[in-house]
PDB file of C-alpha atoms in Angstrom:
ATOM      1  CA  MET M 856      39.106 -56.836  29.142  1.00 53.00           C
ATOM      2  CA  VAL M 857      36.336 -54.960  30.830  1.00 50.00           C
ATOM      3  CA  ALA M 858      38.415 -51.638  30.564  1.00 53.00           C
ATOM      4  CA  SER M 859      38.801 -52.041  27.375  1.00 57.00           C
ATOM      5  CA  VAL M 860      34.922 -52.625  26.397  1.00 50.00           C
ATOM      6  CA  ALA M 861      34.258 -49.474  28.574  1.00 50.00           C
ATOM      7  CA  LEU M 862      36.850 -47.444  26.566  1.00 49.00           C
ATOM      8  CA  LEU M 863      35.036 -48.572  23.316  1.00 50.00           C
ATOM      9  CA  ILE M 864      31.638 -47.662  25.014  1.00 51.00           C
ATOM     10  CA  LEU M 865      32.798 -43.853  25.821  1.00 49.00           C
ATOM     11  CA  VAL M 866      34.369 -43.968  22.171  1.00 50.00           C
ATOM     12  CA  ALA M 867      31.135 -44.671  20.359  1.00 52.00           C
ATOM     13  CA  ALA M 868      29.307 -42.414  22.859  1.00 50.00           C
ATOM     14  CA  ALA M 869      31.454 -39.441  22.461  1.00 50.00           C
ATOM     15  CA  PHE M 870      31.292 -40.070  18.856  1.00 50.00           C
ATOM     16  CA  VAL M 871      27.260 -40.319  18.751  1.00 46.00           C
ATOM     17  CA  HIS M 872      27.567 -36.896  20.729  1.00 48.00           C
ATOM     18  CA  ALA M 873      29.773 -35.410  18.039  1.00 44.00           C
ATOM     19  CA  GLN M 874      27.464 -36.392  15.503  1.00 48.00           C
ATOM     20  CA  ASP M 875      24.089 -34.955  17.281  1.00 45.00           C
ATOM     21  CA  VAL M 876      26.071 -31.470  18.067  1.00 48.00           C
ATOM     22  CA  LYS M 877      24.769 -29.230  15.065  1.00 64.00           C
ATOM     23  CA  LYS M 878      27.263 -27.097  12.924  1.00 75.00           C
ATOM     24  CA  PRO M 879      26.376 -23.339  13.744  1.00 86.00           C
ATOM     25  CA  PRO M 880      25.134 -21.677  10.823  1.00 88.00           C
ATOM     26  CA  GLU M 881      27.386 -19.943   8.465  1.00 94.00           C
ATOM     27  CA  LYS M 882      27.354 -16.195   8.271  1.00 97.00           C
ATOM     28  CA  VAL M 883      26.342 -14.888   5.264  1.00 97.00           C
ATOM     29  CA  ARG M 884      26.110 -11.149   4.118  1.00 98.00           C
ATOM     30  CA  LEU M 885      23.802  -9.893   1.321  1.00 98.00           C
ATOM     31  CA  THR M 886      23.202  -6.260   0.349  1.00 96.00           C
ATOM     32  CA  VAL M 887      19.769  -4.774  -0.671  1.00 95.00           C
ATOM     33  CA  PRO M 888      19.402  -1.116  -2.353  1.00 89.00           C
ATOM     34  CA  ALA M 889      16.526  -0.734   0.412  1.00 87.00           C
ATOM     35  CA  LYS M 890      14.573  -2.306   2.491  1.00 89.00           C
ATOM     36  CA  SER M 891      12.017  -2.345  -0.076  1.00 89.00           C
ATOM     37  CA  LEU M 892       8.888  -4.875  -0.950  1.00 92.00           C
ATOM     38  CA  THR M 893      11.153  -5.819  -3.620  1.00 92.00           C
ATOM     39  CA  PHE M 894      13.418  -7.684  -1.575  1.00 95.00           C
ATOM     40  CA  VAL M 895      10.652  -9.142   0.848  1.00 96.00           C
ATOM     41  CA  PRO M 896      11.577 -12.523  -0.118  1.00 96.00           C
ATOM     42  CA  TYR M 897      15.031 -12.211   1.709  1.00 97.00           C
ATOM     43  CA  TYR M 898      13.442 -10.581   4.837  1.00 97.00           C
ATOM     44  CA  PHE M 899      10.371 -12.987   4.627  1.00 97.00           C
ATOM     45  CA  GLY M 900      12.683 -15.821   4.612  1.00 97.00           C
ATOM     46  CA  LYS M 901      15.130 -14.613   7.468  1.00 97.00           C
ATOM     47  CA  VAL M 902      12.011 -13.783   9.770  1.00 97.00           C
ATOM     48  CA  GLN M 903      10.557 -17.316   8.794  1.00 96.00           C
ATOM     49  CA  ARG M 904      14.104 -18.723   9.497  1.00 97.00           C
ATOM     50  CA  LEU M 905      14.091 -20.467   6.274  1.00 97.00           C
ATOM     51  CA  TYR M 906      17.974 -19.655   5.662  1.00 98.00           C
ATOM     52  CA  GLU M 907      18.580 -20.931   9.074  1.00 97.00           C
ATOM     53  CA  LYS M 908      17.289 -24.207   8.465  1.00 96.00           C
ATOM     54  CA  GLU M 909      19.426 -24.336   5.106  1.00 96.00           C
ATOM     55  CA  GLY M 910      22.719 -23.504   7.591  1.00 96.00           C
ATOM     56  CA  ILE M 911      22.808 -19.759   6.879  1.00 97.00           C
ATOM     57  CA  ASP M 912      22.993 -17.228   9.332  1.00 97.00           C
ATOM     58  CA  LEU M 913      22.108 -14.263   7.075  1.00 98.00           C
ATOM     59  CA  GLU M 914      22.634 -10.497   7.361  1.00 98.00           C
ATOM     60  CA  ILE M 915      21.089  -8.105   5.243  1.00 97.00           C
ATOM     61  CA  ILE M 916      22.767  -4.786   4.774  1.00 97.00           C
ATOM     62  CA  VAL M 917      21.073  -2.109   3.158  1.00 95.00           C
ATOM     63  CA  MET M 918      23.925  -0.136   0.578  1.00 91.00           C
ATOM     64  CA  ARG M 919      23.162   2.145  -2.362  1.00 88.00           C
ATOM     65  CA  PRO M 920      23.693  -0.300  -5.158  1.00 85.00           C
ATOM     66  CA  PRO M 921      27.085   1.368  -6.402  1.00 88.00           C
ATOM     67  CA  ILE M 922      28.421   0.851  -3.004  1.00 92.00           C
ATOM     68  CA  GLY M 923      27.022  -2.813  -2.666  1.00 91.00           C
ATOM     69  CA  VAL M 924      28.365  -4.133  -5.978  1.00 91.00           C
ATOM     70  CA  THR M 925      31.993  -2.577  -5.106  1.00 93.00           C
ATOM     71  CA  ALA M 926      31.500  -4.302  -1.788  1.00 95.00           C
ATOM     72  CA  LEU M 927      30.600  -7.662  -3.500  1.00 95.00           C
ATOM     73  CA  GLN M 928      33.654  -7.320  -5.729  1.00 93.00           C
ATOM     74  CA  ALA M 929      35.934  -6.594  -3.144  1.00 94.00           C
ATOM     75  CA  GLY M 930      34.752  -9.828  -1.625  1.00 94.00           C
ATOM     76  CA  GLU M 931      33.428  -7.805   1.654  1.00 96.00           C
ATOM     77  CA  VAL M 932      29.843  -9.188   1.201  1.00 97.00           C
ATOM     78  CA  ASP M 933      28.820 -12.730  -0.076  1.00 97.00           C
ATOM     79  CA  TYR M 934      25.599 -11.319  -2.288  1.00 97.00           C
ATOM     80  CA  SER M 935      23.959  -8.503  -3.734  1.00 96.00           C
ATOM     81  CA  ALA M 936      20.288  -8.121  -4.569  1.00 94.00           C
ATOM     82  CA  ALA M 937      21.081  -5.274  -7.010  1.00 89.00           C
ATOM     83  CA  GLY M 938      20.365  -7.140 -10.137  1.00 84.00           C
ATOM     84  CA  GLY M 939      20.268  -4.282 -12.706  1.00 84.00           C
ATOM     85  CA  LEU M 940      23.231  -2.822 -11.355  1.00 85.00           C
ATOM     86  CA  SER M 941      25.374  -6.047 -11.234  1.00 90.00           C
ATOM     87  CA  LEU M 942      24.541  -6.784 -15.034  1.00 88.00           C
ATOM     88  CA  ARG M 943      25.625  -3.672 -16.134  1.00 87.00           C
ATOM     89  CA  ALA M 944      29.160  -4.533 -14.312  1.00 90.00           C
ATOM     90  CA  ALA M 945      29.337  -7.658 -15.356  1.00 91.00           C
ATOM     91  CA  MET M 946      28.810  -6.734 -19.241  1.00 89.00           C
ATOM     92  CA  LYS M 947      31.714  -4.335 -18.495  1.00 87.00           C
ATOM     93  CA  GLY M 948      34.021  -7.172 -17.341  1.00 89.00           C
ATOM     94  CA  LEU M 949      33.527  -7.630 -13.551  1.00 93.00           C
ATOM     95  CA  PRO M 950      33.352 -11.235 -12.585  1.00 95.00           C
ATOM     96  CA  LEU M 951      29.762 -11.134 -11.196  1.00 95.00           C
ATOM     97  CA  ARG M 952      27.005 -13.511 -12.114  1.00 96.00           C
ATOM     98  CA  THR M 953      23.306 -13.111 -11.097  1.00 96.00           C
ATOM     99  CA  ILE M 954      22.487 -16.708 -10.109  1.00 97.00           C
ATOM    100  CA  MET M 955      18.507 -16.139  -9.727  1.00 96.00           C
ATOM    101  CA  PHE M 956      15.877 -13.661 -10.488  1.00 95.00           C
ATOM    102  CA  ILE M 957      13.147 -12.635  -7.709  1.00 94.00           C
ATOM    103  CA  GLN M 958      11.245 -10.143  -9.902  1.00 93.00           C
ATOM    104  CA  THR M 959      11.055 -10.310 -13.609  1.00 92.00           C
ATOM    105  CA  ARG M 960       8.111  -8.004 -13.925  1.00 93.00           C
ATOM    106  CA  LEU M 961       8.258  -4.325 -13.059  1.00 94.00           C
ATOM    107  CA  SER M 962       5.935  -3.569 -10.031  1.00 94.00           C
ATOM    108  CA  PHE M 963       5.427   0.080 -10.712  1.00 96.00           C
ATOM    109  CA  SER M 964       2.225   1.985 -11.210  1.00 97.00           C
ATOM    110  CA  LEU M 965       1.335   5.742 -12.103  1.00 98.00           C
ATOM    111  CA  ILE M 966      -0.493   7.386  -9.624  1.00 98.00           C
ATOM    112  CA  GLY M 967      -2.169  10.688 -10.228  1.00 98.00           C
ATOM    113  CA  GLN M 968      -3.784  13.678  -8.475  1.00 98.00           C
ATOM    114  CA  PRO M 969      -7.313  13.266  -7.842  1.00 97.00           C
ATOM    115  CA  GLY M 970      -9.458  13.756 -10.938  1.00 95.00           C
ATOM    116  CA  VAL M 971      -6.540  14.200 -13.215  1.00 96.00           C
ATOM    117  CA  VAL M 972      -6.723  12.762 -16.942  1.00 96.00           C
ATOM    118  CA  PRO M 973      -4.114  11.892 -18.920  1.00 96.00           C
ATOM    119  CA  PRO M 974      -4.044  14.193 -21.544  1.00 96.00           C
ATOM    120  CA  ARG M 975      -3.514  17.179 -18.511  1.00 96.00           C
ATOM    121  CA  ILE M 976      -0.543  15.331 -17.034  1.00 97.00           C
ATOM    122  CA  LYS M 977       2.631  17.789 -17.696  1.00 97.00           C
ATOM    123  CA  ASN M 978       4.864  16.295 -15.030  1.00 97.00           C
ATOM    124  CA  VAL M 979       5.525  12.905 -13.432  1.00 98.00           C
ATOM    125  CA  ALA M 980       7.789  12.285 -10.465  1.00 98.00           C
ATOM    126  CA  VAL M 981      10.297   9.170 -10.720  1.00 97.00           C
ATOM    127  CA  SER M 982      13.151   8.295  -8.400  1.00 92.00           C
ATOM    128  CA  GLY M 983      15.897   8.964 -11.028  1.00 90.00           C
ATOM    129  CA  ILE M 984      16.165   9.909 -14.767  1.00 90.00           C
ATOM    130  CA  GLY M 985      17.337   6.970 -16.575  1.00 86.00           C
ATOM    131  CA  SER M 986      16.069   4.371 -13.636  1.00 87.00           C
ATOM    132  CA  LEU M 987      13.550   1.698 -13.805  1.00 89.00           C
ATOM    133  CA  ALA M 988      11.014   3.926 -12.453  1.00 93.00           C
ATOM    134  CA  HIS M 989      11.641   6.466 -15.486  1.00 95.00           C
ATOM    135  CA  TYR M 990      11.047   3.715 -18.141  1.00 93.00           C
ATOM    136  CA  ALA M 991       8.147   2.535 -16.465  1.00 96.00           C
ATOM    137  CA  GLY M 992       6.686   6.281 -16.498  1.00 97.00           C
ATOM    138  CA  ILE M 993       7.397   6.569 -20.205  1.00 97.00           C
ATOM    139  CA  THR M 994       5.906   2.989 -20.771  1.00 96.00           C
ATOM    140  CA  VAL M 995       2.759   3.680 -19.161  1.00 98.00           C
ATOM    141  CA  MET M 996       2.552   7.583 -20.660  1.00 98.00           C
ATOM    142  CA  LYS M 997       2.854   6.310 -23.965  1.00 97.00           C
ATOM    143  CA  ARG M 998      -0.060   3.325 -23.721  1.00 97.00           C
ATOM    144  CA  LEU M 999      -1.993   6.664 -22.406  1.00 97.00           C
ATOM    145  CA  GLY M1000      -1.376   8.826 -25.402  1.00 97.00           C
ATOM    146  CA  ASN M1001       0.610  11.161 -23.704  1.00 97.00           C
ATOM    147  CA  GLU M1002       4.356  11.501 -24.199  1.00 94.00           C
ATOM    148  CA  LYS M1003       4.882  15.498 -24.021  1.00 94.00           C
ATOM    149  CA  VAL M1004       5.572  15.108 -20.315  1.00 97.00           C
ATOM    150  CA  ALA M1005       8.341  15.986 -18.021  1.00 98.00           C
ATOM    151  CA  TYR M1006      10.065  13.949 -15.895  1.00 98.00           C
ATOM    152  CA  ILE M1007      11.268  15.280 -12.180  1.00 97.00           C
ATOM    153  CA  SER M1008      13.607  13.082 -10.334  1.00 96.00           C
ATOM    154  CA  THR M1009      13.157  12.919  -6.801  1.00 96.00           C
ATOM    155  CA  ASN M1010      15.933  10.689  -5.915  1.00 91.00           C
ATOM    156  CA  THR M1011      13.831   7.627  -3.910  1.00 90.00           C
ATOM    157  CA  THR M1012      10.204   6.437  -4.264  1.00 93.00           C
ATOM    158  CA  PRO M1013       9.171   7.972  -0.656  1.00 93.00           C
ATOM    159  CA  ASN M1014      10.326  11.339  -2.379  1.00 95.00           C
ATOM    160  CA  SER M1015       7.938  10.796  -5.222  1.00 97.00           C
ATOM    161  CA  TYR M1016       5.317   9.862  -3.031  1.00 97.00           C
ATOM    162  CA  THR M1017       5.602  12.968  -1.007  1.00 97.00           C
ATOM    163  CA  ALA M1018       5.785  15.222  -4.008  1.00 98.00           C
ATOM    164  CA  LEU M1019       2.491  13.818  -5.111  1.00 98.00           C
ATOM    165  CA  LEU M1020       0.858  14.135  -1.719  1.00 97.00           C
ATOM    166  CA  GLY M1021       2.435  17.766  -1.842  1.00 97.00           C
ATOM    167  CA  LYS M1022       0.539  18.460  -5.197  1.00 97.00           C
ATOM    168  CA  ALA M1023       4.484  19.428  -6.496  1.00 97.00           C
ATOM    169  CA  THR M1024       3.424  17.108  -9.638  1.00 97.00           C
ATOM    170  CA  ASP M1025       0.570  15.667 -11.424  1.00 98.00           C
ATOM    171  CA  ALA M1026       1.261  12.105 -11.125  1.00 98.00           C
ATOM    172  CA  ALA M1027       3.942   9.913  -9.475  1.00 98.00           C
ATOM    173  CA  ILE M1028       5.628   6.492 -10.364  1.00 98.00           C
ATOM    174  CA  LEU M1029       5.289   4.482  -7.188  1.00 97.00           C
ATOM    175  CA  THR M1030       5.449   1.035  -5.906  1.00 95.00           C
ATOM    176  CA  PRO M1031       4.307  -1.244  -3.177  1.00 94.00           C
ATOM    177  CA  PRO M1032       3.307  -0.073  -0.341  1.00 95.00           C
ATOM    178  CA  TYR M1033       3.231   3.472  -1.661  1.00 96.00           C
ATOM    179  CA  THR M1034       0.763   2.331  -4.680  1.00 96.00           C
ATOM    180  CA  SER M1035      -1.827   1.348  -2.208  1.00 95.00           C
ATOM    181  CA  MET M1036      -1.432   4.059   0.165  1.00 96.00           C
ATOM    182  CA  ALA M1037      -1.681   6.557  -2.531  1.00 97.00           C
ATOM    183  CA  THR M1038      -4.992   4.847  -4.051  1.00 96.00           C
ATOM    184  CA  LEU M1039      -6.651   4.246  -0.589  1.00 94.00           C
ATOM    185  CA  ALA M1040      -6.015   7.687   0.148  1.00 95.00           C
ATOM    186  CA  GLY M1041      -8.046   8.745  -3.107  1.00 96.00           C
ATOM    187  CA  TYR M1042      -5.237   9.350  -5.843  1.00 98.00           C
ATOM    188  CA  VAL M1043      -5.959   7.747  -9.211  1.00 97.00           C
ATOM    189  CA  ASP M1044      -3.861   4.377 -10.573  1.00 97.00           C
ATOM    190  CA  LEU M1045      -3.404   5.299 -14.023  1.00 98.00           C
ATOM    191  CA  GLY M1046      -1.802   2.194 -15.101  1.00 97.00           C
ATOM    192  CA  ASN M1047       0.673   0.132 -14.221  1.00 97.00           C
ATOM    193  CA  THR M1048       3.736  -2.132 -15.689  1.00 96.00           C
ATOM    194  CA  PHE M1049       2.898  -5.803 -13.980  1.00 95.00           C
ATOM    195  CA  ASP M1050       3.066  -7.171 -17.578  1.00 95.00           C
ATOM    196  CA  VAL M1051       6.446  -5.596 -18.743  1.00 93.00           C
ATOM    197  CA  ARG M1052       9.346  -7.909 -18.096  1.00 91.00           C
ATOM    198  CA  ASP M1053      12.468  -6.302 -16.786  1.00 90.00           C
ATOM    199  CA  LEU M1054      14.821  -7.208 -14.128  1.00 87.00           C
ATOM    200  CA  GLN M1055      13.866  -5.423 -10.313  1.00 86.00           C
ATOM    201  CA  GLY M1056      15.500  -7.572  -7.911  1.00 87.00           C
ATOM    202  CA  GLY M1057      17.641 -10.679  -8.007  1.00 93.00           C
ATOM    203  CA  LEU M1058      20.708 -12.686  -6.212  1.00 97.00           C
ATOM    204  CA  VAL M1059      24.194 -11.956  -7.557  1.00 96.00           C
ATOM    205  CA  ALA M1060      27.530 -13.517  -6.696  1.00 97.00           C
ATOM    206  CA  ARG M1061      31.134 -13.491  -7.521  1.00 97.00           C
ATOM    207  CA  THR M1062      32.358 -16.199 -10.091  1.00 96.00           C
ATOM    208  CA  THR M1063      34.984 -17.296  -7.466  1.00 97.00           C
ATOM    209  CA  HIS M1064      31.960 -17.632  -4.647  1.00 97.00           C
ATOM    210  CA  ILE M1065      30.111 -19.758  -6.900  1.00 97.00           C
ATOM    211  CA  GLN M1066      33.150 -22.357  -7.617  1.00 96.00           C
ATOM    212  CA  ASP M1067      34.326 -22.250  -3.819  1.00 96.00           C
ATOM    213  CA  HIS M1068      31.095 -22.032  -2.227  1.00 96.00           C
ATOM    214  CA  ARG M1069      28.634 -23.943  -4.339  1.00 96.00           C
ATOM    215  CA  GLN M1070      26.864 -25.677  -1.565  1.00 96.00           C
ATOM    216  CA  GLN M1071      26.424 -22.364   0.034  1.00 96.00           C
ATOM    217  CA  VAL M1072      25.328 -21.111  -2.997  1.00 97.00           C
ATOM    218  CA  LYS M1073      22.444 -23.925  -3.597  1.00 97.00           C
ATOM    219  CA  SER M1074      21.504 -23.725   0.280  1.00 97.00           C
ATOM    220  CA  MET M1075      21.114 -19.682  -0.380  1.00 97.00           C
ATOM    221  CA  ILE M1076      18.804 -20.060  -3.569  1.00 97.00           C
ATOM    222  CA  ARG M1077      16.921 -22.838  -2.169  1.00 97.00           C
ATOM    223  CA  ALA M1078      15.849 -20.870   0.925  1.00 97.00           C
ATOM    224  CA  THR M1079      14.880 -17.771  -1.295  1.00 97.00           C
ATOM    225  CA  LEU M1080      12.640 -20.348  -3.601  1.00 97.00           C
ATOM    226  CA  ARG M1081      10.701 -21.424  -0.457  1.00 97.00           C
ATOM    227  CA  SER M1082      10.417 -17.828   0.860  1.00 97.00           C
ATOM    228  CA  MET M1083       8.784 -17.007  -2.666  1.00 96.00           C
ATOM    229  CA  ASP M1084       6.848 -20.047  -2.622  1.00 96.00           C
ATOM    230  CA  ILE M1085       5.163 -19.307   0.632  1.00 96.00           C
ATOM    231  CA  ILE M1086       4.668 -15.521  -0.309  1.00 96.00           C
ATOM    232  CA  ILE M1087       2.621 -16.897  -3.136  1.00 96.00           C
ATOM    233  CA  LYS M1088       0.546 -19.474  -1.516  1.00 96.00           C
ATOM    234  CA  ASN M1089      -0.053 -18.419   1.968  1.00 96.00           C
ATOM    235  CA  GLU M1090      -2.030 -14.722   1.715  1.00 97.00           C
ATOM    236  CA  ALA M1091      -2.975 -14.191   5.276  1.00 97.00           C
ATOM    237  CA  GLU M1092       0.517 -14.958   6.966  1.00 97.00           C
ATOM    238  CA  VAL M1093       2.212 -12.849   4.303  1.00 97.00           C
ATOM    239  CA  VAL M1094      -0.173 -10.048   5.042  1.00 97.00           C
ATOM    240  CA  SER M1095       0.015 -10.302   8.906  1.00 97.00           C
ATOM    241  CA  TYR M1096       3.797 -10.104   8.354  1.00 97.00           C
ATOM    242  CA  LEU M1097       3.572  -7.183   6.207  1.00 97.00           C
ATOM    243  CA  GLN M1098       1.734  -5.409   8.895  1.00 97.00           C
ATOM    244  CA  LYS M1099       4.248  -6.264  11.479  1.00 96.00           C
ATOM    245  CA  ASP M1100       7.681  -6.140   9.924  1.00 96.00           C
ATOM    246  CA  PHE M1101       6.787  -3.191   7.507  1.00 94.00           C
ATOM    247  CA  GLY M1102       4.605  -1.320   9.930  1.00 95.00           C
ATOM    248  CA  LEU M1103       1.497  -1.311   7.021  1.00 96.00           C
ATOM    249  CA  GLU M1104      -1.846  -0.749   7.743  1.00 96.00           C
ATOM    250  CA  PRO M1105      -4.309  -3.895   7.245  1.00 97.00           C
ATOM    251  CA  LYS M1106      -5.874  -2.361   4.041  1.00 96.00           C
ATOM    252  CA  ILE M1107      -2.530  -1.289   2.526  1.00 96.00           C
ATOM    253  CA  ALA M1108      -0.873  -4.695   3.326  1.00 97.00           C
ATOM    254  CA  ALA M1109      -3.531  -6.588   1.861  1.00 96.00           C
ATOM    255  CA  ASP M1110      -3.825  -4.465  -1.395  1.00 96.00           C
ATOM    256  CA  THR M1111       0.259  -4.530  -1.737  1.00 95.00           C
ATOM    257  CA  TYR M1112       0.061  -8.323  -1.335  1.00 96.00           C
ATOM    258  CA  LYS M1113      -2.307  -8.589  -4.375  1.00 95.00           C
ATOM    259  CA  ILE M1114       0.456  -6.710  -6.519  1.00 94.00           C
ATOM    260  CA  LEU M1115       3.407  -8.846  -4.767  1.00 94.00           C
ATOM    261  CA  LYS M1116       1.758 -12.141  -5.725  1.00 94.00           C
ATOM    262  CA  GLN M1117       1.642 -10.774  -9.543  1.00 93.00           C
ATOM    263  CA  VAL M1118       5.356 -10.024  -9.541  1.00 94.00           C
ATOM    264  CA  VAL M1119       7.176 -12.335  -7.386  1.00 94.00           C
ATOM    265  CA  ASN M1120       9.043 -14.703  -9.550  1.00 94.00           C
ATOM    266  CA  SER M1121       8.543 -17.943  -8.129  1.00 92.00           C
ATOM    267  CA  ASP M1122      10.507 -20.230 -10.410  1.00 94.00           C
ATOM    268  CA  GLY M1123      13.579 -17.749  -9.883  1.00 95.00           C
ATOM    269  CA  ASP M1124      14.505 -18.371 -13.490  1.00 96.00           C
ATOM    270  CA  ILE M1125      13.953 -16.056 -16.667  1.00 94.00           C
ATOM    271  CA  GLU M1126      13.045 -17.158 -20.378  1.00 93.00           C
ATOM    272  CA  GLU M1127      15.837 -16.865 -22.776  1.00 92.00           C
ATOM    273  CA  PRO M1128      14.269 -14.450 -25.099  1.00 92.00           C
ATOM    274  CA  VAL M1129      13.199 -12.216 -22.086  1.00 92.00           C
ATOM    275  CA  PHE M1130      16.429 -12.028 -21.220  1.00 92.00           C
ATOM    276  CA  LYS M1131      18.136 -11.314 -24.525  1.00 91.00           C
ATOM    277  CA  SER M1132      15.381  -8.388 -24.865  1.00 90.00           C
ATOM    278  CA  ILE M1133      16.608  -7.022 -21.496  1.00 88.00           C
ATOM    279  CA  ILE M1134      19.834  -7.331 -22.505  1.00 89.00           C
ATOM    280  CA  ASP M1135      19.969  -5.584 -25.238  1.00 89.00           C
ATOM    281  CA  LYS M1136      18.288  -2.730 -23.785  1.00 86.00           C
ATOM    282  CA  ILE M1137      20.887  -2.190 -21.209  1.00 84.00           C
ATOM    283  CA  ARG M1138      23.280  -2.600 -23.869  1.00 84.00           C
ATOM    284  CA  GLN M1139      21.676   0.081 -25.540  1.00 84.00           C
ATOM    285  CA  GLU M1140      21.556   2.023 -22.421  1.00 79.00           C
ATOM    286  CA  SER M1141      25.190   1.802 -21.685  1.00 76.00           C
ATOM    287  CA  GLY M1142      26.315   2.351 -25.108  1.00 79.00           C
ATOM    288  CA  VAL M1143      27.453  -1.352 -25.153  1.00 79.00           C
ATOM    289  CA  SER M1144      27.867  -2.102 -29.209  1.00 79.00           C
ATOM    290  CA  ALA M1145      29.136  -5.749 -29.009  1.00 82.00           C
ATOM    291  CA  GLU M1146      26.805  -8.638 -28.089  1.00 85.00           C
ATOM    292  CA  VAL M1147      27.841 -10.109 -24.867  1.00 85.00           C
ATOM    293  CA  PRO M1148      27.453 -13.625 -24.262  1.00 88.00           C
ATOM    294  CA  ALA M1149      24.778 -14.733 -21.435  1.00 89.00           C
ATOM    295  CA  GLU M1150      27.403 -16.976 -19.594  1.00 90.00           C
ATOM    296  CA  ARG M1151      29.280 -13.728 -18.904  1.00 91.00           C
ATOM    297  CA  LEU M1152      26.285 -12.346 -16.941  1.00 93.00           C
ATOM    298  CA  ILE M1153      24.282 -14.945 -15.620  1.00 94.00           C
ATOM    299  CA  ASP M1154      24.526 -18.470 -14.008  1.00 95.00           C
ATOM    300  CA  LEU M1155      21.499 -20.337 -13.436  1.00 95.00           C
ATOM    301  CA  SER M1156      23.120 -24.287 -13.208  1.00 95.00           C
ATOM    302  CA  ILE M1157      22.189 -24.280  -9.629  1.00 96.00           C
ATOM    303  CA  LEU M1158      18.827 -22.821  -9.979  1.00 96.00           C
ATOM    304  CA  ARG M1159      18.038 -25.350 -12.743  1.00 94.00           C
ATOM    305  CA  GLU M1160      19.951 -28.036 -10.791  1.00 93.00           C
ATOM    306  CA  LEU M1161      17.530 -27.702  -7.962  1.00 92.00           C
ATOM    307  CA  GLY M1162      14.396 -27.328 -10.385  1.00 83.00           C
ATOM    308  CA  THR M1163      15.690 -30.967 -11.561  1.00 80.00           C
ATOM    309  CA  GLU M1164      15.557 -32.419  -8.164  1.00 77.00           C
ATOM    310  CA  SER M1165      12.320 -30.919  -7.293  1.00 70.00           C
ATOM    311  CA  LYS M1166      10.609 -32.526  -9.964  1.00 67.00           C
ATOM    312  CA  LYS M1167      12.231 -36.072  -9.338  1.00 65.00           C
ATOM    313  CA  ARG M1168      10.710 -35.712  -5.706  1.00 64.00           C
TER     314      ARG M1168
END
């Protein structure tokens, strides 16, 4: 009898110990086009251990968007942050869905040489012809009343910044932190696209991954939302982070934060008319004539489920 009781105690103790042992974080791979401030919610969230708290060991891998989307489709990675290219791929029939949007306002600014005025601008450096930067340049120059400019492709935003510094161009389309670096050095801010609705970063997954790993997807979205919420509400903490992790000087970090706060999409969602307008633009650019149902491009069900749960608390 005593032996039986002792055995029961040992079994119970073993059960309690097993319950106390935490399950190791699940390895999750996310590709981003570059370590840029567009994707700071992922980097900041990782440093803040927000993904770890959700049971995710997040690995962020920098890949050129076409390679990243190919890797996602092949199952070599779990998620991609290349929202625009992923939507184009889904539009052509690939089973990919955007499950949240981290930025739905463009963070581009047109920065000119010291003393330059819009009518005298003859050329503008952009990261690529047909890119969002190119679209931003056209938008701002149209607002300034000068559409007769040549656009020079530099391949990357850092290269556009270098072209501006080297006086190889009259103006350049830049994003943070290069915007602040240039304006604090005396270059002219001629306008921005912070009010222009478009997709500049998201979270994309394969349809099968969404179906088979719904809880993981939910955890991934929840951690990213938490990261964006902290970014918007905690200026001092985020400015300090930008100095440490992105190597920005204090003034540049503070100025960059002001831009980030304006463009980060805190709820991860997008309004239906805005999304339709963006999709129509992408269709025209891609030469797709037929209407594409939204459900073939996005799956915001888990994101909205989290929103409903949050409102009930």
